[in-house]
Short mmCIF file of N, CA and C in Angstrom, two decimals:
data_model
loop_
_atom_site.label_atom_id
_atom_site.label_comp_id
_atom_site.label_asym_id
_atom_site.label_seq_id
_atom_site.Cartn_x
_atom_site.Cartn_y
_atom_site.Cartn_z
N ALA J 1 97.08 107.39 68.91
CA ALA J 1 96.87 107.50 70.33
C ALA J 1 95.44 107.13 70.61
N SER J 2 95.19 106.63 71.81
CA SER J 2 93.86 106.34 72.26
C SER J 2 93.72 106.71 73.75
N CYS J 3 92.52 107.17 74.08
CA CYS J 3 92.26 107.56 75.47
C CYS J 3 91.34 106.50 76.08
N LYS J 4 91.71 105.97 77.24
CA LYS J 4 90.93 104.90 77.88
C LYS J 4 90.72 105.22 79.33
N THR J 5 89.57 104.78 79.85
CA THR J 5 89.28 104.94 81.29
C THR J 5 89.44 103.56 81.94
N PHE J 6 90.17 103.54 83.07
CA PHE J 6 90.45 102.32 83.81
C PHE J 6 89.82 102.43 85.18
N PRO J 7 89.19 101.35 85.67
CA PRO J 7 88.65 101.40 87.04
C PRO J 7 89.76 101.33 88.10
N LYS J 8 89.42 101.54 89.33
CA LYS J 8 90.37 101.48 90.43
C LYS J 8 90.99 100.05 90.47
N ASN J 9 92.31 100.01 90.78
CA ASN J 9 93.06 98.77 90.89
C ASN J 9 93.19 97.98 89.60
N ALA J 10 93.04 98.63 88.46
CA ALA J 10 93.21 97.96 87.17
C ALA J 10 94.66 97.99 86.73
N ALA J 11 95.05 96.98 86.00
CA ALA J 11 96.39 96.93 85.41
C ALA J 11 96.34 97.62 84.08
N VAL J 12 97.08 98.74 83.97
CA VAL J 12 97.20 99.45 82.71
C VAL J 12 98.24 98.73 81.82
N PHE J 13 99.39 98.43 82.45
CA PHE J 13 100.43 97.63 81.86
C PHE J 13 100.74 96.50 82.85
N SER J 14 101.07 95.36 82.33
CA SER J 14 101.49 94.24 83.20
C SER J 14 102.89 93.81 82.82
N ALA J 15 103.69 93.41 83.81
CA ALA J 15 105.01 92.90 83.52
C ALA J 15 104.91 91.81 82.50
N GLY J 16 105.76 91.88 81.49
CA GLY J 16 105.74 90.91 80.41
C GLY J 16 105.05 91.40 79.15
N ASP J 17 104.27 92.51 79.30
CA ASP J 17 103.64 93.08 78.12
C ASP J 17 104.71 93.64 77.20
N PRO J 18 104.43 93.73 75.87
CA PRO J 18 105.38 94.38 74.97
C PRO J 18 105.61 95.83 75.42
N ALA J 19 106.86 96.27 75.32
CA ALA J 19 107.23 97.63 75.73
C ALA J 19 107.16 98.54 74.51
N GLU J 20 105.95 98.82 74.03
CA GLU J 20 105.83 99.65 72.83
C GLU J 20 104.95 100.89 73.01
N TYR J 21 104.35 101.05 74.20
CA TYR J 21 103.46 102.15 74.43
C TYR J 21 103.92 103.03 75.59
N THR J 22 103.58 104.30 75.50
CA THR J 22 103.80 105.22 76.59
C THR J 22 102.41 105.65 77.05
N GLY J 23 102.26 105.84 78.37
CA GLY J 23 100.99 106.29 78.88
C GLY J 23 101.13 107.65 79.56
N VAL J 24 100.09 108.45 79.42
CA VAL J 24 100.00 109.74 80.12
C VAL J 24 98.75 109.69 80.98
N LEU J 25 98.93 109.87 82.27
CA LEU J 25 97.83 109.85 83.20
C LEU J 25 97.14 111.21 83.14
N LEU J 26 95.92 111.23 82.54
CA LEU J 26 95.20 112.48 82.39
C LEU J 26 94.38 112.83 83.62
N ARG J 27 93.86 111.80 84.28
CA ARG J 27 93.04 111.98 85.49
C ARG J 27 93.20 110.73 86.34
N GLY J 28 93.29 110.93 87.67
CA GLY J 28 93.42 109.82 88.59
C GLY J 28 94.80 109.68 89.17
N SER J 29 95.13 108.46 89.63
CA SER J 29 96.44 108.18 90.16
C SER J 29 96.77 106.72 89.90
N ALA J 30 98.07 106.44 89.89
CA ALA J 30 98.56 105.08 89.61
C ALA J 30 99.89 104.85 90.26
N GLN J 31 100.32 103.59 90.28
CA GLN J 31 101.63 103.25 90.82
C GLN J 31 102.34 102.32 89.85
N VAL J 32 103.67 102.50 89.75
CA VAL J 32 104.54 101.63 88.99
C VAL J 32 105.10 100.63 89.97
N VAL J 33 104.88 99.31 89.70
CA VAL J 33 105.20 98.29 90.71
C VAL J 33 106.07 97.20 90.04
N TYR J 34 107.08 96.75 90.78
CA TYR J 34 107.89 95.61 90.34
C TYR J 34 107.63 94.44 91.30
N GLU J 35 107.35 93.27 90.76
CA GLU J 35 107.17 92.08 91.59
C GLU J 35 108.18 91.03 91.15
N ASP J 36 108.91 90.46 92.12
CA ASP J 36 109.88 89.44 91.75
C ASP J 36 109.20 88.08 91.65
N ALA J 37 109.94 87.02 91.33
CA ALA J 37 109.39 85.70 91.15
C ALA J 37 108.79 85.10 92.42
N PHE J 38 109.17 85.69 93.57
CA PHE J 38 108.66 85.17 94.87
C PHE J 38 107.45 85.96 95.35
N GLY J 39 107.01 86.93 94.57
CA GLY J 39 105.86 87.75 94.96
C GLY J 39 106.19 88.98 95.80
N ASN J 40 107.47 89.25 95.99
CA ASN J 40 107.83 90.45 96.74
C ASN J 40 107.57 91.67 95.87
N ARG J 41 106.94 92.67 96.44
CA ARG J 41 106.46 93.83 95.71
C ARG J 41 107.26 95.05 96.11
N SER J 42 107.65 95.82 95.13
CA SER J 42 108.35 97.07 95.37
C SER J 42 107.71 98.16 94.50
N ILE J 43 107.32 99.26 95.16
CA ILE J 43 106.71 100.36 94.44
C ILE J 43 107.85 101.28 93.91
N LEU J 44 107.92 101.38 92.64
CA LEU J 44 109.00 102.21 92.05
C LEU J 44 108.60 103.68 91.93
N GLY J 45 107.30 103.93 91.83
CA GLY J 45 106.86 105.30 91.75
C GLY J 45 105.37 105.47 91.86
N ALA J 46 104.94 106.66 92.26
CA ALA J 46 103.54 107.02 92.36
C ALA J 46 103.28 108.04 91.24
N LEU J 47 102.20 107.88 90.51
CA LEU J 47 101.85 108.75 89.42
C LEU J 47 100.60 109.53 89.75
N LYS J 48 100.58 110.82 89.36
CA LYS J 48 99.38 111.61 89.51
C LYS J 48 99.10 112.20 88.12
N ALA J 49 98.03 112.97 88.00
CA ALA J 49 97.64 113.55 86.72
C ALA J 49 98.82 114.27 86.09
N GLY J 50 99.07 113.98 84.81
CA GLY J 50 100.18 114.55 84.08
C GLY J 50 101.39 113.62 84.07
N GLY J 51 101.35 112.56 84.87
CA GLY J 51 102.49 111.61 84.94
C GLY J 51 102.59 110.78 83.69
N LEU J 52 103.82 110.45 83.33
CA LEU J 52 104.15 109.68 82.15
C LEU J 52 104.73 108.36 82.58
N PHE J 53 104.38 107.25 81.90
CA PHE J 53 104.96 105.95 82.26
C PHE J 53 105.12 105.09 81.04
N GLY J 54 106.05 104.15 81.15
CA GLY J 54 106.34 103.21 80.08
C GLY J 54 107.38 103.69 79.06
N GLU J 55 107.64 104.98 79.04
CA GLU J 55 108.48 105.58 78.04
C GLU J 55 109.93 105.10 78.13
N ALA J 56 110.45 104.93 79.32
CA ALA J 56 111.89 104.58 79.47
C ALA J 56 112.13 103.21 78.86
N PHE J 57 111.24 102.25 79.10
CA PHE J 57 111.46 100.92 78.61
C PHE J 57 111.28 100.86 77.08
N SER J 58 110.32 101.56 76.58
CA SER J 58 110.12 101.52 75.12
C SER J 58 111.19 102.29 74.37
N PHE J 59 111.63 103.46 74.90
CA PHE J 59 112.71 104.22 74.29
C PHE J 59 114.02 103.45 74.36
N ALA J 60 114.21 102.66 75.41
CA ALA J 60 115.42 101.87 75.56
C ALA J 60 115.44 100.66 74.64
N GLY J 61 114.31 100.40 73.99
CA GLY J 61 114.25 99.26 73.08
C GLY J 61 114.05 97.91 73.75
N GLN J 62 113.58 97.95 75.01
CA GLN J 62 113.31 96.68 75.69
C GLN J 62 112.12 96.02 75.02
N GLU J 63 112.19 94.69 74.90
CA GLU J 63 111.09 93.95 74.30
C GLU J 63 109.89 93.87 75.19
N ARG J 64 110.10 93.60 76.45
CA ARG J 64 109.00 93.36 77.42
C ARG J 64 109.15 94.27 78.61
N LEU J 65 108.01 94.64 79.20
CA LEU J 65 108.04 95.47 80.41
C LEU J 65 108.40 94.65 81.63
N PRO J 66 109.33 95.12 82.45
CA PRO J 66 109.67 94.40 83.68
C PRO J 66 108.80 94.84 84.87
N VAL J 67 107.94 95.81 84.66
CA VAL J 67 107.10 96.39 85.72
C VAL J 67 105.65 96.40 85.29
N SER J 68 104.76 96.60 86.28
CA SER J 68 103.34 96.77 86.03
C SER J 68 102.92 98.15 86.48
N VAL J 69 101.81 98.65 85.94
CA VAL J 69 101.25 99.94 86.33
C VAL J 69 99.81 99.69 86.71
N PHE J 70 99.45 100.02 87.95
CA PHE J 70 98.10 99.80 88.48
C PHE J 70 97.47 101.12 88.87
N THR J 71 96.20 101.32 88.55
CA THR J 71 95.49 102.51 88.94
C THR J 71 95.17 102.45 90.42
N GLN J 72 95.17 103.59 91.08
CA GLN J 72 94.80 103.67 92.50
C GLN J 72 93.38 104.16 92.67
N GLU J 73 92.81 104.67 91.60
CA GLU J 73 91.43 105.15 91.58
C GLU J 73 91.04 105.14 90.10
N GLU J 74 89.78 105.39 89.84
CA GLU J 74 89.35 105.44 88.41
C GLU J 74 90.27 106.46 87.71
N SER J 75 90.80 106.09 86.58
CA SER J 75 91.79 106.95 85.91
C SER J 75 91.57 106.98 84.41
N GLU J 76 91.85 108.12 83.84
CA GLU J 76 91.81 108.30 82.41
C GLU J 76 93.22 108.40 81.89
N ILE J 77 93.54 107.59 80.86
CA ILE J 77 94.94 107.48 80.40
C ILE J 77 94.99 107.58 78.88
N LEU J 78 95.93 108.35 78.43
CA LEU J 78 96.23 108.48 77.00
C LEU J 78 97.37 107.54 76.68
N LEU J 79 97.18 106.62 75.75
CA LEU J 79 98.20 105.65 75.36
C LEU J 79 98.62 105.93 73.92
N PHE J 80 99.92 105.97 73.67
CA PHE J 80 100.40 106.17 72.31
C PHE J 80 101.67 105.37 72.05
N SER J 81 101.90 105.04 70.80
CA SER J 81 103.05 104.27 70.39
C SER J 81 104.28 105.13 70.50
N THR J 82 105.26 104.64 71.21
CA THR J 82 106.53 105.37 71.37
C THR J 82 107.25 105.46 70.02
N ARG J 83 107.06 104.49 69.18
CA ARG J 83 107.72 104.53 67.87
C ARG J 83 107.33 105.77 67.09
N SER J 84 106.08 106.25 67.27
CA SER J 84 105.62 107.43 66.53
C SER J 84 106.39 108.69 66.94
N ILE J 85 106.93 108.69 68.14
CA ILE J 85 107.70 109.84 68.62
C ILE J 85 109.11 109.81 68.05
N LEU J 86 109.66 108.61 67.97
CA LEU J 86 111.04 108.46 67.52
C LEU J 86 111.18 108.68 65.97
N GLN J 87 110.11 108.43 65.25
CA GLN J 87 110.15 108.64 63.81
C GLN J 87 109.92 110.12 63.52
N THR J 88 110.80 110.73 62.77
CA THR J 88 110.64 112.16 62.48
C THR J 88 109.64 112.38 61.34
N CYS J 89 109.06 113.55 61.34
CA CYS J 89 108.14 113.94 60.28
C CYS J 89 108.91 114.19 59.00
N PRO J 90 108.28 113.94 57.83
CA PRO J 90 108.97 114.21 56.55
C PRO J 90 109.30 115.66 56.39
N ALA J 91 108.48 116.56 56.88
CA ALA J 91 108.75 118.00 56.83
C ALA J 91 109.04 118.45 58.28
N PRO J 92 109.85 119.49 58.42
CA PRO J 92 110.12 119.99 59.78
C PRO J 92 108.81 120.33 60.50
N CYS J 93 108.66 119.76 61.68
CA CYS J 93 107.40 119.93 62.44
C CYS J 93 107.73 120.46 63.83
N GLY J 94 107.26 121.68 64.11
CA GLY J 94 107.50 122.30 65.41
C GLY J 94 106.86 121.53 66.54
N PHE J 95 105.74 120.94 66.30
CA PHE J 95 105.05 120.18 67.38
C PHE J 95 105.83 118.93 67.74
N HIS J 96 106.36 118.27 66.73
CA HIS J 96 107.15 117.04 66.97
C HIS J 96 108.42 117.38 67.73
N ARG J 97 109.07 118.44 67.33
CA ARG J 97 110.30 118.90 68.01
C ARG J 97 110.00 119.17 69.48
N ARG J 98 108.91 119.88 69.72
CA ARG J 98 108.52 120.21 71.09
C ARG J 98 108.20 118.95 71.94
N LEU J 99 107.54 117.97 71.29
CA LEU J 99 107.22 116.71 71.94
C LEU J 99 108.49 115.98 72.34
N VAL J 100 109.47 115.92 71.45
CA VAL J 100 110.76 115.29 71.75
C VAL J 100 111.46 116.03 72.89
N GLU J 101 111.48 117.33 72.83
CA GLU J 101 112.08 118.13 73.94
C GLU J 101 111.43 117.82 75.27
N ASN J 102 110.12 117.78 75.27
CA ASN J 102 109.38 117.47 76.53
C ASN J 102 109.70 116.07 77.03
N MET J 103 109.81 115.09 76.12
CA MET J 103 110.09 113.73 76.53
C MET J 103 111.50 113.65 77.15
N VAL J 104 112.45 114.33 76.55
CA VAL J 104 113.83 114.33 77.10
C VAL J 104 113.82 114.96 78.49
N ARG J 105 113.09 116.08 78.67
CA ARG J 105 113.01 116.72 79.97
C ARG J 105 112.38 115.77 81.01
N ILE J 106 111.32 115.12 80.62
CA ILE J 106 110.61 114.18 81.55
C ILE J 106 111.53 113.03 81.93
N LEU J 107 112.25 112.48 80.94
CA LEU J 107 113.17 111.38 81.23
C LEU J 107 114.27 111.84 82.18
N ALA J 108 114.77 113.04 82.00
CA ALA J 108 115.79 113.58 82.88
C ALA J 108 115.24 113.77 84.27
N GLN J 109 114.02 114.27 84.44
CA GLN J 109 113.41 114.44 85.76
C GLN J 109 113.21 113.08 86.43
N LYS J 110 112.82 112.07 85.67
CA LYS J 110 112.67 110.75 86.26
C LYS J 110 114.01 110.18 86.68
N ASN J 111 115.05 110.50 85.94
CA ASN J 111 116.39 110.06 86.34
C ASN J 111 116.76 110.68 87.68
N VAL J 112 116.45 111.95 87.89
CA VAL J 112 116.72 112.59 89.17
C VAL J 112 115.92 111.92 90.30
N THR J 113 114.63 111.63 90.05
CA THR J 113 113.81 110.95 91.03
C THR J 113 114.35 109.58 91.39
N LEU J 114 114.80 108.82 90.40
CA LEU J 114 115.39 107.49 90.64
C LEU J 114 116.70 107.59 91.43
N ASN J 115 117.44 108.67 91.20
CA ASN J 115 118.66 108.91 91.98
C ASN J 115 118.32 109.13 93.45
N HIS J 116 117.21 109.81 93.71
CA HIS J 116 116.77 109.99 95.11
C HIS J 116 116.42 108.62 95.71
N LYS J 117 115.72 107.80 94.94
CA LYS J 117 115.32 106.48 95.47
C LYS J 117 116.56 105.64 95.73
N ILE J 118 117.52 105.70 94.86
CA ILE J 118 118.77 104.93 95.05
C ILE J 118 119.44 105.39 96.38
N ARG J 119 119.39 106.70 96.63
CA ARG J 119 119.97 107.21 97.87
C ARG J 119 119.21 106.64 99.07
N TYR J 120 117.86 106.61 99.02
CA TYR J 120 117.07 106.04 100.13
C TYR J 120 117.48 104.57 100.34
N LEU J 121 117.52 103.83 99.26
CA LEU J 121 117.76 102.40 99.36
C LEU J 121 119.17 102.07 99.79
N SER J 122 120.11 102.98 99.56
CA SER J 122 121.50 102.72 99.94
C SER J 122 121.72 102.97 101.42
N MET J 123 120.78 103.61 102.07
CA MET J 123 120.91 103.85 103.50
C MET J 123 120.71 102.54 104.24
N ARG J 124 121.44 102.40 105.35
CA ARG J 124 121.46 101.11 106.01
C ARG J 124 120.27 100.83 106.90
N SER J 125 119.72 101.87 107.52
CA SER J 125 118.65 101.61 108.49
C SER J 125 117.31 102.14 108.01
N THR J 126 116.25 101.56 108.52
CA THR J 126 114.91 102.05 108.22
C THR J 126 114.75 103.47 108.64
N ARG J 127 115.31 103.83 109.78
CA ARG J 127 115.26 105.20 110.31
C ARG J 127 115.88 106.19 109.29
N GLU J 128 117.09 105.86 108.79
CA GLU J 128 117.73 106.73 107.82
C GLU J 128 116.93 106.88 106.56
N LYS J 129 116.37 105.77 106.07
CA LYS J 129 115.54 105.79 104.86
C LYS J 129 114.31 106.70 105.03
N LEU J 130 113.65 106.54 106.17
CA LEU J 130 112.48 107.35 106.47
C LEU J 130 112.79 108.81 106.57
N LEU J 131 113.86 109.14 107.32
CA LEU J 131 114.22 110.55 107.50
C LEU J 131 114.63 111.21 106.17
N ALA J 132 115.35 110.49 105.38
CA ALA J 132 115.77 111.04 104.06
C ALA J 132 114.55 111.26 103.17
N TYR J 133 113.67 110.29 103.10
CA TYR J 133 112.47 110.39 102.28
C TYR J 133 111.57 111.55 102.76
N LEU J 134 111.31 111.59 104.07
CA LEU J 134 110.43 112.63 104.60
C LEU J 134 111.05 114.01 104.47
N SER J 135 112.35 114.12 104.62
CA SER J 135 113.03 115.39 104.44
C SER J 135 112.88 115.86 102.99
N ASP J 136 113.06 114.97 102.03
CA ASP J 136 112.89 115.34 100.63
C ASP J 136 111.48 115.76 100.32
N GLN J 137 110.49 115.11 100.96
CA GLN J 137 109.11 115.48 100.75
C GLN J 137 108.81 116.87 101.30
N ALA J 138 109.41 117.19 102.45
CA ALA J 138 109.22 118.54 103.03
C ALA J 138 109.83 119.60 102.13
N VAL J 139 110.99 119.31 101.61
CA VAL J 139 111.65 120.27 100.68
C VAL J 139 110.77 120.48 99.42
N ALA J 140 110.28 119.36 98.89
CA ALA J 140 109.44 119.44 97.68
C ALA J 140 108.16 120.21 97.94
N ALA J 141 107.60 120.05 99.14
CA ALA J 141 106.36 120.75 99.50
C ALA J 141 106.61 122.23 99.86
N GLY J 142 107.86 122.57 100.12
CA GLY J 142 108.19 123.91 100.48
C GLY J 142 107.84 124.31 101.90
N GLY J 143 107.71 123.30 102.76
CA GLY J 143 107.39 123.53 104.16
C GLY J 143 107.49 122.26 104.94
N ARG J 144 107.31 122.39 106.23
CA ARG J 144 107.45 121.23 107.13
C ARG J 144 106.23 120.33 107.18
N THR J 145 105.10 120.78 106.64
CA THR J 145 103.87 119.97 106.61
C THR J 145 103.60 119.54 105.18
N PHE J 146 103.35 118.28 104.98
CA PHE J 146 103.16 117.74 103.64
C PHE J 146 102.37 116.40 103.72
N THR J 147 101.89 116.01 102.58
CA THR J 147 101.19 114.73 102.45
C THR J 147 101.95 113.85 101.47
N ILE J 148 102.15 112.59 101.85
CA ILE J 148 102.81 111.66 100.95
C ILE J 148 101.81 110.87 100.15
N PRO J 149 102.19 110.34 98.98
CA PRO J 149 101.21 109.64 98.15
C PRO J 149 101.07 108.15 98.46
N PHE J 150 101.49 107.73 99.67
CA PHE J 150 101.50 106.32 100.01
C PHE J 150 100.77 106.00 101.30
N SER J 151 100.17 104.81 101.37
CA SER J 151 99.71 104.26 102.65
C SER J 151 100.94 103.73 103.38
N ARG J 152 100.79 103.21 104.58
CA ARG J 152 101.94 102.67 105.33
C ARG J 152 102.56 101.50 104.58
N GLN J 153 101.72 100.55 104.08
CA GLN J 153 102.29 99.44 103.38
C GLN J 153 102.97 99.88 102.08
N GLU J 154 102.36 100.81 101.39
CA GLU J 154 102.98 101.30 100.15
C GLU J 154 104.29 102.02 100.42
N LEU J 155 104.37 102.78 101.49
CA LEU J 155 105.63 103.46 101.85
C LEU J 155 106.69 102.41 102.17
N ALA J 156 106.33 101.36 102.88
CA ALA J 156 107.27 100.29 103.17
C ALA J 156 107.75 99.63 101.89
N ASP J 157 106.82 99.39 100.99
CA ASP J 157 107.18 98.80 99.68
C ASP J 157 108.11 99.75 98.89
N PHE J 158 107.84 101.04 98.96
CA PHE J 158 108.64 102.02 98.23
C PHE J 158 110.07 102.06 98.78
N LEU J 159 110.19 102.03 100.11
CA LEU J 159 111.51 102.11 100.76
C LEU J 159 112.19 100.75 100.92
N CYS J 160 111.46 99.68 100.53
CA CYS J 160 111.99 98.32 100.62
C CYS J 160 112.37 97.95 102.05
N VAL J 161 111.41 98.18 102.96
CA VAL J 161 111.60 97.82 104.36
C VAL J 161 110.35 97.08 104.83
N GLU J 162 110.48 96.39 105.96
CA GLU J 162 109.32 95.71 106.56
C GLU J 162 108.39 96.75 107.15
N ARG J 163 107.07 96.53 106.92
CA ARG J 163 106.10 97.51 107.40
C ARG J 163 106.13 97.63 108.92
N SER J 164 106.24 96.52 109.64
CA SER J 164 106.23 96.60 111.11
C SER J 164 107.43 97.36 111.63
N ALA J 165 108.60 97.13 111.04
CA ALA J 165 109.81 97.84 111.48
C ALA J 165 109.67 99.33 111.16
N MET J 166 109.09 99.63 110.02
CA MET J 166 108.90 101.06 109.64
C MET J 166 107.92 101.74 110.58
N SER J 167 106.82 101.05 110.89
CA SER J 167 105.82 101.64 111.79
C SER J 167 106.40 101.89 113.17
N ALA J 168 107.20 100.94 113.65
CA ALA J 168 107.85 101.09 114.94
C ALA J 168 108.80 102.29 114.92
N GLN J 169 109.53 102.44 113.82
CA GLN J 169 110.44 103.58 113.71
C GLN J 169 109.72 104.90 113.62
N LEU J 170 108.58 104.93 112.94
CA LEU J 170 107.76 106.17 112.87
C LEU J 170 107.27 106.51 114.28
N SER J 171 106.86 105.52 115.04
CA SER J 171 106.39 105.77 116.43
C SER J 171 107.56 106.34 117.25
N ARG J 172 108.77 105.78 117.11
CA ARG J 172 109.91 106.29 117.85
C ARG J 172 110.22 107.76 117.47
N LEU J 173 110.19 108.03 116.17
CA LEU J 173 110.47 109.42 115.72
C LEU J 173 109.44 110.38 116.26
N LYS J 174 108.19 109.92 116.37
CA LYS J 174 107.13 110.76 116.95
C LYS J 174 107.37 110.98 118.42
N GLN J 175 107.74 109.94 119.16
CA GLN J 175 108.00 110.03 120.59
C GLN J 175 109.22 110.96 120.84
N GLU J 176 110.18 110.91 119.96
CA GLU J 176 111.38 111.77 120.12
C GLU J 176 111.11 113.21 119.73
N GLY J 177 109.92 113.48 119.20
CA GLY J 177 109.56 114.84 118.84
C GLY J 177 110.10 115.31 117.51
N LEU J 178 110.59 114.40 116.68
CA LEU J 178 111.15 114.80 115.38
C LEU J 178 110.06 115.04 114.33
N LEU J 179 108.94 114.36 114.51
CA LEU J 179 107.86 114.50 113.58
C LEU J 179 106.52 114.16 114.19
N ASP J 180 105.49 114.56 113.51
CA ASP J 180 104.12 114.21 113.89
C ASP J 180 103.42 113.76 112.64
N TYR J 181 102.47 112.89 112.76
CA TYR J 181 101.76 112.42 111.57
C TYR J 181 100.38 111.92 111.89
N THR J 182 99.53 111.96 110.92
CA THR J 182 98.21 111.38 110.95
C THR J 182 98.00 110.78 109.55
N ARG J 183 97.90 109.47 109.51
CA ARG J 183 97.78 108.74 108.23
C ARG J 183 98.96 109.10 107.33
N ASN J 184 98.69 109.77 106.17
CA ASN J 184 99.79 110.06 105.26
C ASN J 184 100.13 111.55 105.26
N ARG J 185 99.70 112.26 106.29
CA ARG J 185 100.04 113.69 106.45
C ARG J 185 101.09 113.82 107.55
N PHE J 186 102.21 114.44 107.22
CA PHE J 186 103.34 114.55 108.14
C PHE J 186 103.69 115.98 108.41
N ARG J 187 104.30 116.20 109.60
CA ARG J 187 104.82 117.51 109.96
C ARG J 187 106.18 117.27 110.63
N LEU J 188 107.21 117.81 110.05
CA LEU J 188 108.56 117.70 110.65
C LEU J 188 108.71 118.85 111.64
N ARG J 189 109.31 118.57 112.77
CA ARG J 189 109.50 119.59 113.80
C ARG J 189 110.91 120.09 113.86
#
């Protein structure tokens, strides 16, 4: 394993890189991004300290990464070979067992998160996508006031909608009295 510091907006992993490492975000923030051949960008996830990335592709045995990971601010990242986790120790090792248990738990949690995203994307309108996402964020925050980890453009990329249409819908929701917001801080009414 090695610990590296990356500046803001740096590529930790780039699409096409070999899928052999897992990263742990020790400090800072990052985003997992998919870009198609036409340059269309979709944010698959936002990472904060403690976040894990790259593990699903390397554990699945994919040769190359289909996504990139970019830092949002200066970040410290622990990188380690996924192969070292899959190979068992010659003697029973409690630490290794615990590491494997934690990885399975993290993969399961990410699966739940991706199921939420699939639900957002399966909704037909921008309004439905926004309301579902914001409702889930309120539940996760344990209250009606919460902060999301995205700018407006990033939220549009995450929900796979046009930014202008999303901004117009946010304004309508505010006028209808369903929510209030300032930048990335929201309050559901």
